[in-house]
Amino acid sequence: MKDKILLMKRKILLKNKILLMKNKCLLMKHKFLLMKHKILLKKKILLENKKLLMKNKCLLMKHKFLLMKHKILLENKKLLMKNKILLTKNRILLMKIKILLKNKQLLMKNKCLLMKHKFLLMKHKILLKKKILLENKKLLMKNK
């Protein structure tokens, strides 16, 4: 009987040993799965971080583009103001040129009138001389 009990004890011990080994195995499997899960979780987080980083880069590029566009618009606004100022200056110069042209026309007209006046004056002198000569001739005829 004692042998039977000892045999039973050994069987139980052996079973316990087997169960302990199974437990160790399951524990190792659990640790492995836990590690695998951690690795996958890290990969997932890294992937999400990568996506967010790309999104940030895109937004940064968009921001830079909009900033550049804004600078160009500001520059265009400055150039537009310069153009308006130059346009006003050109209009003033154009008005001055028109006045100068008008003055030139008036000057030419004055020259023409002066020439006409000189011509008439000369004509008048000639006629006056003729008249004087004619009168002198008449007087001379009377005197004879």
Tab-separated table of C-alpha atoms in Angstrom:
chain	number	residue	atom	x	y	z
A	1	MET	CA	0.000	0.000	0.000
A	2	LYS	CA	2.760	2.271	0.821
A	3	ASP	CA	4.140	1.689	-2.594
A	4	LYS	CA	0.849	2.554	-4.093
A	5	ILE	CA	0.709	5.790	-2.148
A	6	LEU	CA	4.260	6.584	-3.161
A	7	LEU	CA	3.430	5.778	-6.729
A	8	MET	CA	0.381	8.015	-6.511
A	9	LYS	CA	2.450	10.781	-5.000
A	10	ARG	CA	4.965	10.426	-7.783
A	11	LYS	CA	2.206	10.518	-10.369
A	12	ILE	CA	0.791	13.650	-8.758
A	13	LEU	CA	4.259	15.176	-8.585
A	14	LEU	CA	4.865	14.284	-12.186
A	15	LYS	CA	1.499	15.747	-13.162
A	16	ASN	CA	2.315	18.861	-11.174
A	17	LYS	CA	5.658	19.070	-12.907
A	18	ILE	CA	3.942	18.703	-16.294
A	19	LEU	CA	1.362	21.346	-15.315
A	20	LEU	CA	4.149	23.606	-14.097
A	21	MET	CA	5.950	23.179	-17.425
A	22	LYS	CA	2.709	23.911	-19.261
A	23	ASN	CA	2.270	27.016	-17.116
A	24	LYS	CA	5.820	28.113	-17.869
A	25	CYS	CA	5.165	27.497	-21.529
A	26	LEU	CA	1.932	29.493	-21.411
A	27	LEU	CA	3.700	32.242	-19.480
A	28	MET	CA	6.445	32.398	-22.135
A	29	LYS	CA	3.796	32.414	-24.852
A	30	HIS	CA	1.984	35.193	-23.004
A	31	LYS	CA	5.223	37.182	-22.635
A	32	PHE	CA	5.964	36.673	-26.321
A	33	LEU	CA	2.444	37.832	-27.317
A	34	LEU	CA	2.726	40.771	-24.953
A	35	MET	CA	6.051	41.751	-26.543
A	36	LYS	CA	4.581	41.278	-30.008
A	37	HIS	CA	1.639	43.478	-29.007
A	38	LYS	CA	4.003	46.169	-27.673
A	39	ILE	CA	5.993	46.089	-30.910
A	40	LEU	CA	2.841	46.337	-33.005
A	41	LEU	CA	1.559	49.143	-30.808
A	42	LYS	CA	4.867	51.008	-31.209
A	43	LYS	CA	4.721	50.476	-34.984
A	44	LYS	CA	1.162	51.783	-35.056
A	45	ILE	CA	2.110	54.833	-32.989
A	46	LEU	CA	5.158	55.442	-35.190
A	47	LEU	CA	3.008	55.157	-38.290
A	48	GLU	CA	0.461	57.608	-36.901
A	49	ASN	CA	3.280	59.946	-35.906
A	50	LYS	CA	4.679	59.682	-39.420
A	51	LYS	CA	1.254	60.509	-40.876
A	52	LEU	CA	0.896	63.482	-38.538
A	53	LEU	CA	4.390	64.647	-39.416
A	54	MET	CA	3.557	64.467	-43.132
A	55	LYS	CA	0.338	66.347	-42.505
A	56	ASN	CA	2.302	69.014	-40.608
A	57	LYS	CA	4.814	69.260	-43.447
A	58	CYS	CA	1.948	69.718	-45.901
A	59	LEU	CA	0.382	72.406	-43.756
A	60	LEU	CA	3.740	74.111	-43.395
A	61	MET	CA	4.230	74.093	-47.173
A	62	LYS	CA	0.713	75.449	-47.639
A	63	HIS	CA	1.445	78.163	-45.096
A	64	LYS	CA	4.712	79.071	-46.840
A	65	PHE	CA	2.910	79.195	-50.168
A	66	LEU	CA	0.185	81.447	-48.762
A	67	LEU	CA	2.805	83.643	-47.146
A	68	MET	CA	4.613	83.973	-50.471
A	69	LYS	CA	1.331	84.718	-52.214
A	70	HIS	CA	0.608	87.392	-49.604
A	71	LYS	CA	4.052	88.954	-50.135
A	72	ILE	CA	3.473	88.998	-53.888
A	73	LEU	CA	0.087	90.624	-53.388
A	74	LEU	CA	1.649	93.248	-51.122
A	75	GLU	CA	4.344	93.916	-53.694
A	76	ASN	CA	1.680	94.179	-56.407
A	77	LYS	CA	-0.225	96.645	-54.261
A	78	LYS	CA	2.925	98.775	-53.878
A	79	LEU	CA	3.560	98.608	-57.623
A	80	LEU	CA	-0.049	99.539	-58.306
A	81	MET	CA	0.300	102.606	-56.086
A	82	LYS	CA	3.546	103.555	-57.873
A	83	ASN	CA	1.767	103.124	-61.203
A	84	LYS	CA	-1.080	105.368	-60.062
A	85	ILE	CA	1.425	108.032	-58.999
A	86	LEU	CA	3.266	107.734	-62.324
A	87	LEU	CA	-0.029	107.884	-64.201
A	88	THR	CA	-0.940	111.092	-62.367
A	89	LYS	CA	2.505	112.546	-63.141
A	90	ASN	CA	2.069	111.561	-66.802
A	91	ARG	CA	-1.325	113.250	-66.924
A	92	ILE	CA	0.180	116.423	-65.473
A	93	LEU	CA	3.003	116.268	-68.051
A	94	LEU	CA	0.481	115.675	-70.804
A	95	MET	CA	-1.476	118.744	-69.698
A	96	LYS	CA	1.762	120.772	-69.681
A	97	ILE	CA	2.561	119.522	-73.188
A	98	LYS	CA	-0.928	120.518	-74.364
A	99	ILE	CA	-0.425	123.976	-72.871
A	100	LEU	CA	2.991	124.235	-74.548
A	101	LEU	CA	1.464	123.162	-77.875
A	102	LYS	CA	-1.280	125.733	-77.492
A	103	ASN	CA	1.361	128.351	-76.677
A	104	LYS	CA	3.325	127.310	-79.751
A	105	GLN	CA	0.201	127.619	-81.885
A	106	LEU	CA	-0.479	131.048	-80.435
A	107	LEU	CA	3.122	132.049	-81.023
A	108	MET	CA	2.859	130.923	-84.663
A	109	LYS	CA	-0.382	132.846	-85.010
A	110	ASN	CA	1.318	135.909	-83.521
A	111	LYS	CA	4.212	135.535	-85.955
A	112	CYS	CA	1.738	135.308	-88.807
A	113	LEU	CA	-0.086	138.375	-87.609
A	114	LEU	CA	3.210	140.188	-87.170
A	115	MET	CA	4.238	139.291	-90.726
A	116	LYS	CA	0.854	140.411	-91.994
A	117	HIS	CA	1.212	143.626	-90.049
A	118	LYS	CA	4.702	144.220	-91.447
A	119	PHE	CA	3.441	143.510	-94.930
A	120	LEU	CA	0.542	145.928	-94.480
A	121	LEU	CA	2.869	148.513	-93.002
A	122	MET	CA	5.196	148.182	-95.960
A	123	LYS	CA	2.268	148.385	-98.333
A	124	HIS	CA	1.063	151.457	-96.492
A	125	LYS	CA	4.520	153.072	-96.753
A	126	ILE	CA	4.638	152.331	-100.456
A	127	LEU	CA	1.178	153.762	-100.967
A	128	LEU	CA	2.084	156.775	-98.873
A	129	LYS	CA	5.217	157.348	-100.920
A	130	LYS	CA	3.201	157.032	-104.121
A	131	LYS	CA	0.677	159.471	-102.795
A	132	ILE	CA	3.398	161.906	-101.783
A	133	LEU	CA	5.064	161.495	-105.152
A	134	LEU	CA	1.768	162.027	-106.866
A	135	GLU	CA	1.080	165.120	-104.838
A	136	ASN	CA	4.560	166.361	-105.471
A	137	LYS	CA	4.038	165.794	-109.130
A	138	LYS	CA	0.762	167.693	-109.005
A	139	LEU	CA	2.424	170.529	-107.139
A	140	LEU	CA	5.265	170.551	-109.545
A	141	MET	CA	2.820	170.700	-112.437
A	142	LYS	CA	1.015	173.576	-110.826
A	143	ASN	CA	4.242	175.351	-110.263
A	144	LYS	CA	5.219	175.153	-113.870
